[in-house]
Coordinates of C-alpha atoms and ligand atoms in Angstrom, one line a residue:
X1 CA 0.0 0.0 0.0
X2 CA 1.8 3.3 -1.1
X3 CA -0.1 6.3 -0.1
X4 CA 1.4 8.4 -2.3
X5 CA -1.3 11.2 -2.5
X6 CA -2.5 10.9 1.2
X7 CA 0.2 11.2 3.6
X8 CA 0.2 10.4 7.6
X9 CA -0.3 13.0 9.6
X10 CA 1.2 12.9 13.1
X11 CA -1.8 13.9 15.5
X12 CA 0.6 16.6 16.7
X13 CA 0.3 19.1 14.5
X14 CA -3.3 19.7 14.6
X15 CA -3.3 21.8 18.1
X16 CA -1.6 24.4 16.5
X17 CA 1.4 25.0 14.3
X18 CA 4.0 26.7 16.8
X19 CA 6.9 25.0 15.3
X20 CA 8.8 25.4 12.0
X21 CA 6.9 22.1 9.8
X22 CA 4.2 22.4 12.1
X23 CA 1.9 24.0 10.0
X24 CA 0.2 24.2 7.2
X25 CA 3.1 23.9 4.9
X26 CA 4.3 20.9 7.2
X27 CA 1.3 18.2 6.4
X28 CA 2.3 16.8 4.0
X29 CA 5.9 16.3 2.8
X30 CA 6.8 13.0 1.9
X31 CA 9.3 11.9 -0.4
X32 CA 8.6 10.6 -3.8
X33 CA 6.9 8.6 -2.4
X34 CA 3.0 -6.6 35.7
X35 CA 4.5 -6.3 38.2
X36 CA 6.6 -9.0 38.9
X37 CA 5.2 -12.3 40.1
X38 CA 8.7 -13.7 40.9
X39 CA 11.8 -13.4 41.0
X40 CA 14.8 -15.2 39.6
X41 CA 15.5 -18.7 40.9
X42 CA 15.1 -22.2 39.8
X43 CA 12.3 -22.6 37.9
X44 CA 10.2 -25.4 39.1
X45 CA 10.9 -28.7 37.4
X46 CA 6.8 -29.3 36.1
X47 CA 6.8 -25.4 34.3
X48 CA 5.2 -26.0 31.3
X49 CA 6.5 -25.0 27.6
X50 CA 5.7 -21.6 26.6
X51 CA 3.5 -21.6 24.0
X52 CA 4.2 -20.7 20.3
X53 CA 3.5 -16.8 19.4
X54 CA 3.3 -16.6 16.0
X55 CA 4.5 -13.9 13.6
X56 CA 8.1 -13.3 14.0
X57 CA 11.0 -15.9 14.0
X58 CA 11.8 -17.2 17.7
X59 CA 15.7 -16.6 18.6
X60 CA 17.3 -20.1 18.7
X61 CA 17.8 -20.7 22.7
X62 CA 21.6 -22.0 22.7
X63 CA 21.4 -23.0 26.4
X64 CA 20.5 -26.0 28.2
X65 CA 19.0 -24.2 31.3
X66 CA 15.3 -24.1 31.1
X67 CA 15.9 -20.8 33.0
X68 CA 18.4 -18.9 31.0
X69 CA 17.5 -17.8 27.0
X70 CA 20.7 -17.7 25.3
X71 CA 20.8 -16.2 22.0
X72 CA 23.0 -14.4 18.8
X73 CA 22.1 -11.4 17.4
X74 CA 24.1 -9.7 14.8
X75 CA 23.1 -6.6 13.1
X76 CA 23.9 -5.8 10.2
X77 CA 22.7 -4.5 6.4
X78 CA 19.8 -6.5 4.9
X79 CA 17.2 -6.5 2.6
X80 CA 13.4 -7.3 2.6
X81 CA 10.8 -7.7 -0.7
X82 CA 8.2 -5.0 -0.1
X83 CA 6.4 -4.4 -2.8
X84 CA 6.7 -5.8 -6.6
X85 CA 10.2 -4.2 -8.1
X86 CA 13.5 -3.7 -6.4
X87 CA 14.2 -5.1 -2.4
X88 CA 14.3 -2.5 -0.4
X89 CA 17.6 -2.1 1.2
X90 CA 17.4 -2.0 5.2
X91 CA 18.8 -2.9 8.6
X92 CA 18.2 -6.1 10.4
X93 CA 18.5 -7.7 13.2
X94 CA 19.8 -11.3 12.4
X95 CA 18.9 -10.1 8.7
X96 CA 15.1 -10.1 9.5
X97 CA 12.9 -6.6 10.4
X98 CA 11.1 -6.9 12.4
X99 CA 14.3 -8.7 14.4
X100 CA 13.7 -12.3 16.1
X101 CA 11.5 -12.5 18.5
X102 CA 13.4 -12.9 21.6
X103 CA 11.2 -15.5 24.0
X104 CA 11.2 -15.9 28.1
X105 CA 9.9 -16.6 31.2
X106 CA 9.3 -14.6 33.9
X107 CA 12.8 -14.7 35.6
X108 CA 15.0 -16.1 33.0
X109 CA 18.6 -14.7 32.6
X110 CA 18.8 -13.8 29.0
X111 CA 22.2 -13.7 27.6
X112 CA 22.4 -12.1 24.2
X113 CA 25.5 -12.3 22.2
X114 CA 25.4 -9.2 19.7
X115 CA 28.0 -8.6 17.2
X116 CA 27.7 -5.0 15.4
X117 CA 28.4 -5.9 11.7
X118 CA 26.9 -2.1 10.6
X119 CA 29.7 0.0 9.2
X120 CA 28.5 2.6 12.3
X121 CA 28.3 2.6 16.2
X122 CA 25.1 1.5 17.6
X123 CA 23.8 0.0 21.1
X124 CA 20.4 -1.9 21.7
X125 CA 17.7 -0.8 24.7
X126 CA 15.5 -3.8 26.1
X127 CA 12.3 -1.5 25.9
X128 CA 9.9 -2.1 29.2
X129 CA 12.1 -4.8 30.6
X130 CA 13.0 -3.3 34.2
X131 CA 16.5 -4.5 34.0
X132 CA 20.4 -2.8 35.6
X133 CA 20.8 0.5 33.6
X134 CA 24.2 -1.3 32.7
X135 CA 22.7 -3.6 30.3
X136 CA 19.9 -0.9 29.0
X137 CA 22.0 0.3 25.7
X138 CA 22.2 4.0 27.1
X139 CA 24.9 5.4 25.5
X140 CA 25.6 7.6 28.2
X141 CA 26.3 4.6 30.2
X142 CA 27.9 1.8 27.8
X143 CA 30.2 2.8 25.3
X144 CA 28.4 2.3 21.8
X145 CA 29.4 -0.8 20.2
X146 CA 32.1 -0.4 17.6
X147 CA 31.6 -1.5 13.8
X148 CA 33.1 -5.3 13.8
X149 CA 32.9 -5.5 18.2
X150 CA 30.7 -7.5 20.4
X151 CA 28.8 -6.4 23.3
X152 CA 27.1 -9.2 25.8
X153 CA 24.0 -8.4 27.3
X154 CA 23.0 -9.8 30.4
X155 CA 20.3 -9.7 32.6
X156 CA 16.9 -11.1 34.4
X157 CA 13.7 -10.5 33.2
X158 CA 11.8 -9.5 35.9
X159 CA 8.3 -8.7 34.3
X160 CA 6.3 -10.7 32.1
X161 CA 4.2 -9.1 29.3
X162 CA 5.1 -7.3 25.5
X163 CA 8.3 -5.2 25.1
X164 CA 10.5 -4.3 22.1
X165 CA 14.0 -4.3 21.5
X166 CA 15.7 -1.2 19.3
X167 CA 19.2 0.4 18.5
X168 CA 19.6 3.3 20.7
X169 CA 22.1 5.1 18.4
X170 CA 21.5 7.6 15.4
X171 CA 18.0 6.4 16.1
X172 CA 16.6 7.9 13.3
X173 CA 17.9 6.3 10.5
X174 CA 18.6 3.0 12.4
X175 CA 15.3 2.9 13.8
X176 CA 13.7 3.8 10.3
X177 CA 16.1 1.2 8.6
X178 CA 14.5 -1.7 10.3
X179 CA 16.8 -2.3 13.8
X180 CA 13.9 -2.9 16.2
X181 CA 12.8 -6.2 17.1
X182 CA 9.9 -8.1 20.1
X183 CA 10.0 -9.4 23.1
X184 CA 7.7 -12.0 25.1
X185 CA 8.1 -12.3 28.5
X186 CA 5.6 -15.2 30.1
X187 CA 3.9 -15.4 33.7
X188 CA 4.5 -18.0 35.5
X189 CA 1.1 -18.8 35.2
X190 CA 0.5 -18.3 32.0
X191 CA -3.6 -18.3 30.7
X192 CA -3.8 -20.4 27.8
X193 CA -4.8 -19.4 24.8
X194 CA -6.1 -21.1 21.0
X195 CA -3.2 -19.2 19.7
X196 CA -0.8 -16.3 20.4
X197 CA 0.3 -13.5 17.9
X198 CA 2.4 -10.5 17.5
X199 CA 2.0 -8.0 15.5
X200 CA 5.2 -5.3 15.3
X201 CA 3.4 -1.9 13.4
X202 CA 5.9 0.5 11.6
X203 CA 5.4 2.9 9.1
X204 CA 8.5 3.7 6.7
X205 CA 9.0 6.0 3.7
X206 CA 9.6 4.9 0.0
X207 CA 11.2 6.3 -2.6
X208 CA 9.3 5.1 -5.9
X209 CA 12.2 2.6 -6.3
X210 CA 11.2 1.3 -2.9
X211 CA 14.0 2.4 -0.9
X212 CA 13.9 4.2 2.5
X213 CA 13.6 7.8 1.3
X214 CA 16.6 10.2 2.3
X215 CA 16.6 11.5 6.0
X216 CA 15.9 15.7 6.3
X217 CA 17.6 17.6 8.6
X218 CA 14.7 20.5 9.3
X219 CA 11.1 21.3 8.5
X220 CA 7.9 18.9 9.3
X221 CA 10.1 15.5 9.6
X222 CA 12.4 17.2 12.5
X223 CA 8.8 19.4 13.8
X224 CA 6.6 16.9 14.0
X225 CA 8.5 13.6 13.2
X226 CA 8.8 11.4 10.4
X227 CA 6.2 9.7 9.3
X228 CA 5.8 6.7 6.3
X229 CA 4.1 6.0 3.6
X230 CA 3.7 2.8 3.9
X231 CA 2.4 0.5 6.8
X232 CA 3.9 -2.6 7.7
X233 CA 3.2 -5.4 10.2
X234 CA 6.0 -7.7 11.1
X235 CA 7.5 -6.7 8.2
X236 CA 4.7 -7.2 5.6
X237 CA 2.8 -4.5 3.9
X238 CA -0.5 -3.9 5.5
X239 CA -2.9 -5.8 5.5
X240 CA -1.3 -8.9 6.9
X241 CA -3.1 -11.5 5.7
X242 CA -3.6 -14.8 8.2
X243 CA -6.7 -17.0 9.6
X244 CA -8.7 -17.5 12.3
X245 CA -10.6 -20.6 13.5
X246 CA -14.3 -20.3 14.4
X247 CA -14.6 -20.7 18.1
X248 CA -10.5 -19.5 18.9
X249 CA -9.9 -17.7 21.8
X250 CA -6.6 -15.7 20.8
X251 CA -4.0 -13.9 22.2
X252 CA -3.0 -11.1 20.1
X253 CA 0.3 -9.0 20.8
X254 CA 0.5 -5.5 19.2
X255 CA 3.3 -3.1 19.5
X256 CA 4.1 0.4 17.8
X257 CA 7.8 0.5 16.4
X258 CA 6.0 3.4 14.3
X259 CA 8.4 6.6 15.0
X260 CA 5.8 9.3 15.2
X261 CA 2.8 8.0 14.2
X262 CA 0.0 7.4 16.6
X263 CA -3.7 6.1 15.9
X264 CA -6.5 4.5 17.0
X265 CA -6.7 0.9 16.5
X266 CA -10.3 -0.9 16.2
X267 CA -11.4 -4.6 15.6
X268 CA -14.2 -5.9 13.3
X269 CA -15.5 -8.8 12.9
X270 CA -14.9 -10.2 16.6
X271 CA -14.8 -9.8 20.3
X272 CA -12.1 -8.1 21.8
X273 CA -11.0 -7.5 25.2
X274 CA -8.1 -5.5 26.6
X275 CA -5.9 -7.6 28.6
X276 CA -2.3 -5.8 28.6
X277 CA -0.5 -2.8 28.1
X278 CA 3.3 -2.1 28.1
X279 CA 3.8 -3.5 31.7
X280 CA 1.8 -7.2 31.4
X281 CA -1.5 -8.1 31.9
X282 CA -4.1 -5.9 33.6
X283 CA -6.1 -6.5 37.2
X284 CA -8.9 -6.4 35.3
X285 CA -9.8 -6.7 31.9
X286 CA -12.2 -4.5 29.5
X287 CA -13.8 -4.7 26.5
X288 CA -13.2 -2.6 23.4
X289 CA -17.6 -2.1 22.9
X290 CA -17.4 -0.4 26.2
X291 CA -15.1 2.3 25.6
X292 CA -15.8 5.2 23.7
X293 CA -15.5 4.4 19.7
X294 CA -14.6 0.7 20.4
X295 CA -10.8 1.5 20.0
X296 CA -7.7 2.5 22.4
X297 CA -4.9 4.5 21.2
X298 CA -1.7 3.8 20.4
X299 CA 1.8 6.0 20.6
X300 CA 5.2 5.0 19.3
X301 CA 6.9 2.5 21.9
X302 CA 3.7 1.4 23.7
X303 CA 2.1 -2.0 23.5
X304 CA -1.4 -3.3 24.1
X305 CA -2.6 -7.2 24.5
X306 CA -5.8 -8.2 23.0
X307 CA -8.1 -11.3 23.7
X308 CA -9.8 -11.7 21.0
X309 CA -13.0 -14.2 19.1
X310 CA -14.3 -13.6 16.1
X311 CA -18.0 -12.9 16.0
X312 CA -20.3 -15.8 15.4
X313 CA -21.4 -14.6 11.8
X314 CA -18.2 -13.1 10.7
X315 CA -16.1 -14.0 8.1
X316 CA -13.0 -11.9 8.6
X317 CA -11.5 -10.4 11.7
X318 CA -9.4 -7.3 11.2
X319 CA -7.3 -4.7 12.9
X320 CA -8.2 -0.9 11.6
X321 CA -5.5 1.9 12.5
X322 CA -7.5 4.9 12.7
X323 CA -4.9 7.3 11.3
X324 CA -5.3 11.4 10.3
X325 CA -4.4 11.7 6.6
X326 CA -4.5 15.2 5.1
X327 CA -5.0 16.0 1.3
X328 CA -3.6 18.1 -1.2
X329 CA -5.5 21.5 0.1
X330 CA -4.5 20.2 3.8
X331 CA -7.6 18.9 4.6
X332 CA -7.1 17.1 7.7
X333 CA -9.5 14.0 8.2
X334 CA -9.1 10.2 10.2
X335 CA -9.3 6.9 8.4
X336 CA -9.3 3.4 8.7
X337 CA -6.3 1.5 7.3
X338 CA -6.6 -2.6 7.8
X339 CA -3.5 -3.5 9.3
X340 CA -4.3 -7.0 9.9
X341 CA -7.1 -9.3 7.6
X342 CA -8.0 -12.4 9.5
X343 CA -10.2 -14.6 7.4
X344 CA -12.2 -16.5 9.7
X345 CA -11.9 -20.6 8.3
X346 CA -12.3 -23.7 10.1
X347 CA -13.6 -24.0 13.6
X348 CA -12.1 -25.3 17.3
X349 CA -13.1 -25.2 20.5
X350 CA -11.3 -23.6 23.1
X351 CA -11.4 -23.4 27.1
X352 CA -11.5 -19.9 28.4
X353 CA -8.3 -18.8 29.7
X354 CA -7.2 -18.5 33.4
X355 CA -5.8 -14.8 34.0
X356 CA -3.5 -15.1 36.9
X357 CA -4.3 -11.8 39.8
X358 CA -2.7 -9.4 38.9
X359 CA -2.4 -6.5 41.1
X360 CA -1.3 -2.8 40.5
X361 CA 0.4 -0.5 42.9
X362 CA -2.2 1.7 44.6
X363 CA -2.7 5.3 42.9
X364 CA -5.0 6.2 45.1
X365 CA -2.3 7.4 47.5
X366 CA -0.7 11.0 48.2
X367 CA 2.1 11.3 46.1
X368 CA 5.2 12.1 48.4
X369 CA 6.3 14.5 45.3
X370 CA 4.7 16.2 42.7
X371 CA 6.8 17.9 39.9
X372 CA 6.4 19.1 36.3
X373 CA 8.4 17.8 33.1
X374 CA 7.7 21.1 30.6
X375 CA 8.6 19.7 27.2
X376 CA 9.0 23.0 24.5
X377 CA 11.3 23.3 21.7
X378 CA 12.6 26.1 19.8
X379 CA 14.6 27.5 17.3
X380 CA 18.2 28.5 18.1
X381 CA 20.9 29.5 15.2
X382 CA 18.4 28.3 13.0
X383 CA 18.0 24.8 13.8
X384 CA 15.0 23.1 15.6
X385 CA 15.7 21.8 19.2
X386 CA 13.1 20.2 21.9
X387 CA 14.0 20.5 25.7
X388 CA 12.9 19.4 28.6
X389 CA 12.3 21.6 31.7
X390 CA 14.9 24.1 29.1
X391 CA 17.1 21.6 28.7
X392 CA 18.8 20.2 26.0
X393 CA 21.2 17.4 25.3
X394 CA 23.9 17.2 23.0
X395 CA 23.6 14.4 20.9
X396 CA 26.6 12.6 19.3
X397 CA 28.5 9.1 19.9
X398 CA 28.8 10.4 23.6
X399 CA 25.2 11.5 24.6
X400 CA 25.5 13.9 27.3
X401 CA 22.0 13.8 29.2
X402 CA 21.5 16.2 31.9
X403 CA 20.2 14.5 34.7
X404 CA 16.5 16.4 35.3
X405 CA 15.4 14.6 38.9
X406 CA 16.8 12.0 41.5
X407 CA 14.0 9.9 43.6
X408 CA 14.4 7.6 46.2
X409 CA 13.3 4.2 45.3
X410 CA 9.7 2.9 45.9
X411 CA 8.2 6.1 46.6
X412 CA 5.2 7.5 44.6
X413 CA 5.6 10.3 43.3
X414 CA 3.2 12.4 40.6
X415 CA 4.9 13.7 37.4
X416 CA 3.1 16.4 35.1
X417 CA 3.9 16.2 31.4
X418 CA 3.3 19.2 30.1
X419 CA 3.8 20.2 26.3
X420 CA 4.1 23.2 25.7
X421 CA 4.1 23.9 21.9
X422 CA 2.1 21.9 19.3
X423 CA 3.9 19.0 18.7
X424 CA 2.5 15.7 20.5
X425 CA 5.3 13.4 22.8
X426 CA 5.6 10.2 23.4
X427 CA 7.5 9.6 26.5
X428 CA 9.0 7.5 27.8
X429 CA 10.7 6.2 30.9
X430 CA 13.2 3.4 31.1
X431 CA 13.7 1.4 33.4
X432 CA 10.4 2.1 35.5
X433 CA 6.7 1.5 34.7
X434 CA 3.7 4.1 35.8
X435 CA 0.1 4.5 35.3
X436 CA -1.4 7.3 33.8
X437 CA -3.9 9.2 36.7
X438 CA -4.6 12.4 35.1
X439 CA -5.0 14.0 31.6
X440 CA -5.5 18.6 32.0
X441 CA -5.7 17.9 35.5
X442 CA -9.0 15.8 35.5
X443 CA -9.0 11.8 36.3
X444 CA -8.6 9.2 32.8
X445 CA -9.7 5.5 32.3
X446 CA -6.2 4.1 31.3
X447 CA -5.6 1.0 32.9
X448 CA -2.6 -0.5 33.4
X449 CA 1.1 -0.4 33.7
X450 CA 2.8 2.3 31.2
X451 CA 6.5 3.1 30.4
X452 CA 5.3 5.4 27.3
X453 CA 2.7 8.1 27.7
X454 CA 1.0 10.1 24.6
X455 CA 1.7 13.6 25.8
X456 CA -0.9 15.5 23.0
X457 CA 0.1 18.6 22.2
X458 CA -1.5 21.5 24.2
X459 CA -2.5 19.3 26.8
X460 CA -0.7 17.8 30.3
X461 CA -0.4 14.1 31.4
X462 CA 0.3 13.3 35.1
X463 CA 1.7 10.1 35.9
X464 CA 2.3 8.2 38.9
X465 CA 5.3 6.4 39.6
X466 CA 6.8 3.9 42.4
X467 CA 10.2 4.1 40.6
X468 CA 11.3 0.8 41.6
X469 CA 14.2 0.0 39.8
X470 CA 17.2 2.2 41.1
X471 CA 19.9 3.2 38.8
X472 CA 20.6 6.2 35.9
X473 CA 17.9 6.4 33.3
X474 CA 17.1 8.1 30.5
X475 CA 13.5 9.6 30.0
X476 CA 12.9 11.1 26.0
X477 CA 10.2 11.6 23.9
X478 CA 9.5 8.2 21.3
X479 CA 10.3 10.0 18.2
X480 CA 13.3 10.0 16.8
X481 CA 13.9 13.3 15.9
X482 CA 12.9 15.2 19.0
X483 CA 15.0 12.3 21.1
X484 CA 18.5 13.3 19.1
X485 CA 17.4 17.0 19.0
X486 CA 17.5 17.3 22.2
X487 CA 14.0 16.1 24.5
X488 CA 16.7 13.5 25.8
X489 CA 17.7 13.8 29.5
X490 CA 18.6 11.3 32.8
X491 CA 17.3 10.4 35.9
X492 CA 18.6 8.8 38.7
X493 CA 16.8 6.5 41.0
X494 CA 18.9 6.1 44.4
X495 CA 22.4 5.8 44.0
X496 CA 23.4 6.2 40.8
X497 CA 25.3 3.3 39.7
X498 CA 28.8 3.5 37.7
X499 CA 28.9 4.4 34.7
X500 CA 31.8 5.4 31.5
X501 CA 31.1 8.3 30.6
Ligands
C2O1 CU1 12.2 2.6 23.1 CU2 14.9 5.1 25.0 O1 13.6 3.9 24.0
CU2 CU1 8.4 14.5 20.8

């Protein structure tokens, strides 16, 4: 699918066009074309398999140890078949985008072997997985991997649920290039399921030869972000095709590796239930028909987990993106894109699955702090840069973050996201999860454990946060281009820990 006449518009821009590309001028460029349920430890000898998710490779597990995932990963140039014509030339983990899957249990040790065969630096961030800041691919922290070196990560997965690996260097041409990848960590207890899925959303620009088009260094791509033309899902163009059985009961596993690009996503054809977000499974789960439109949103970096069943009379089930396109005069409107075509065939039976309790830390509580993140940009000697709290970070091989807060560990505290020009954030926390308590000041319906929240232009998010994994972190907005222009910056949760820089 190659929009070429209707181009994605980030949601951004819409509030008002404060920034240079923010504006009318700016819609439409486009080139040619849970908490943990336990810890580390022996697992117990009668754990059953985890179950298949299909829709990615799997990593090959090179160790014996039912409790540690060992696994190569090499990246390096590749190329994938997009449309009819030319490959497109990209970056790939293991040669594949999106990257392996990378598979675990709830307290595994994962060892990952990675060899940079780029000819550039690059380091790779374990997105959502609450790990030691020295294994989180900060640059600020480990010295970027070296065209032709290795780097061994290392660590325990301490949460189960849906996160994403990426490069965490020259993020926006990597990231756009294909160097992201999934990760599934299982409970324990794992509900079972007909059938699990993930589904890995990106949008990319072509160039009419179907090659990523060339990367611009102002206007509406640095403004508001850069957005695609085309949609893929693990690496296919949209709309995946697959099947469903009459009578499954599925787990399905979405996450954005989209840069800028957020949307509403929506279901026909079936029965869907909200299960997860980017921190596991939720206490409690809701159904899509009881929210307003029968859709959640989605930002870059977050993830949501869907039960779904198709409907008894349906004959497809499919995943809409609900995305604002403009049109040649600017004309601003939303509209469904099918991202995933499920044709309903055959029929099984399945037992409903058992959620294991889940419970959330309270937010119900008095915050023991409550601070302000203001995110603004601005022009300065002509080029664009984004700040936090009026800070900027210089960007090169050796990030330089400023460090913007310290917090003592397992203490809530309220945060207030506040943009303050036009341009929407996604931001994002390492290392820590949240929930999202207030949007303008007034109380929201968004379950679950976050470590990305859409901050919409014009309009403030309040988080609430135990910070519970001690160490230096970075906190940045999701897209690229306001990350490495500056709305990049640390925090440090107790004692900071050593670092190289
Ligand atoms: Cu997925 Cu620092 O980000
Ligand atoms: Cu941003």
């Amino acid at each position: 699918m190659l929009l070429s006449l209707r181009l994605f518009v980030a949601a951004a821009c819409l509030a008002g066009a404060v920034l240079p590309g923010c504006g009318d001028d700016g819609a439409g460029t486009g080139a040619g074309a849970g908490p943990g349920d336990g810890g580390a430890g022996g697992a117990p000898p009668d754990l059953p398999p985890l179950p298949a998710v299909e829709g990615l490779t799997s990593l090959e597990d090179l160790n014996e140890d039912p409790t540690i995932v060992e696994v190569d990963l090499v990246a390096q140039a590749t190329s994938i078949a997009l449309q009819s014509g030319e490959p497109t030339a990209m970056l790939g983990y293991n040669g594949l985008v999106p990257g392996p899957l990378l598979h675990a249990r709830i307290g595994d040790r994962v060892i990952v072997h990675f060899t940079n065969a780029l000819d550039e630096p690059t380091t790779i961030h374990w997105h959502g997985l609450r790990i030691s800041d020295q294994m989180d691919g900060s640059p600020m922290i480990q010295s970027p991997v070296q065209p032709g070196e290795t780097f061994t990560y290392d660590f325990i997965v301490p949460d189960a649920g849906t996160f994403w690996y990426h490069t965490h260097l020259h993020q926006i041409e990597q990231l756009e290039r294909g160097l992201y990848g999934a990760i599934v960590v299982h409970e324990t207890e794992f509900p079972v399921f007909s059938t699990e899925r993930i589904f890995v959303a990106d949008d990319i620009r072509l160039t009419a030869q179907n090659q990523v088009s060339s990367f611009l260094t102002s206007g509406p791509d640095i403004g508001m972000g850069r957005v695609g033309n085309t949609l893929l899902v693990d690496g296919v163009e949209a709309p995946m095709p697959l099947s469903i059985p009459r009578g499954a009961i599925e787990r399905w596993r979405f996450v954005s590796a989209n840069n800028a690009l957020s949307y509403g996503l929506r279901f026909r054809g079936a029965d869907v239930r909200v299960i997860g977000t980017d921190g596991g499974l939720l206490p409690s789960a809701f159904s899509l028909a009881d929210v307003e439109d029968g859709r959640v949103e989605i930002a870059a970096g977050q993830r949501y987990d869907f039960e779904v069943r198709s409907q008894a009379d349906a004959t497809e089930v499919v995943i809409e993106a609900l995305i604002l396109v403009a049109d040649a005069e600017g004309n601003v409107s939303e509209e469904p894109f099918e991202l995933v075509v499920a044709a309903v065939d055959g029929e099984v039976e399945a037992e409903e699955p058992v959620y294991p309790v889940v419970t959330l830390p309270p937010t119900d509580v008095a915050p023991s702090e409550s601070l302000e993140w203001a995110l603004s940009g601005g022009v300065v000697a002509g080029q664009v840069e984004f700040t936090i709290n009026g800070e900027s970070v210089f960007v090169g091989d050796n990030h330089e973050h400023v460090i913007i807060d310290t917090f003592e560990p397992n203490v809530p505290v309220a945060i207030t996201i506040r943009s303050n020009v036009s341009p929407a954030h996604p931001f994002h926390v390492h290392g820590q999860f949240f929930q999202i308590i207030e949007r303008g000041g007034q109380p929201v319906f968004e379950p679950g454990l976050r470590d990305t929240v859409h901050v919409r232009g014009a309009e403030s998010a309040t988080i609430l946060s135990y910070f519970e994994n001690p160490g230096r972190w970075m906190v940045h907005c999701h897209i690229s281009e306001h990350a490495e222009n500056g709305m990049m910056a640390d925090i440090v949760v107790g004692q900071p820990s050593a670092h190289e820089h």
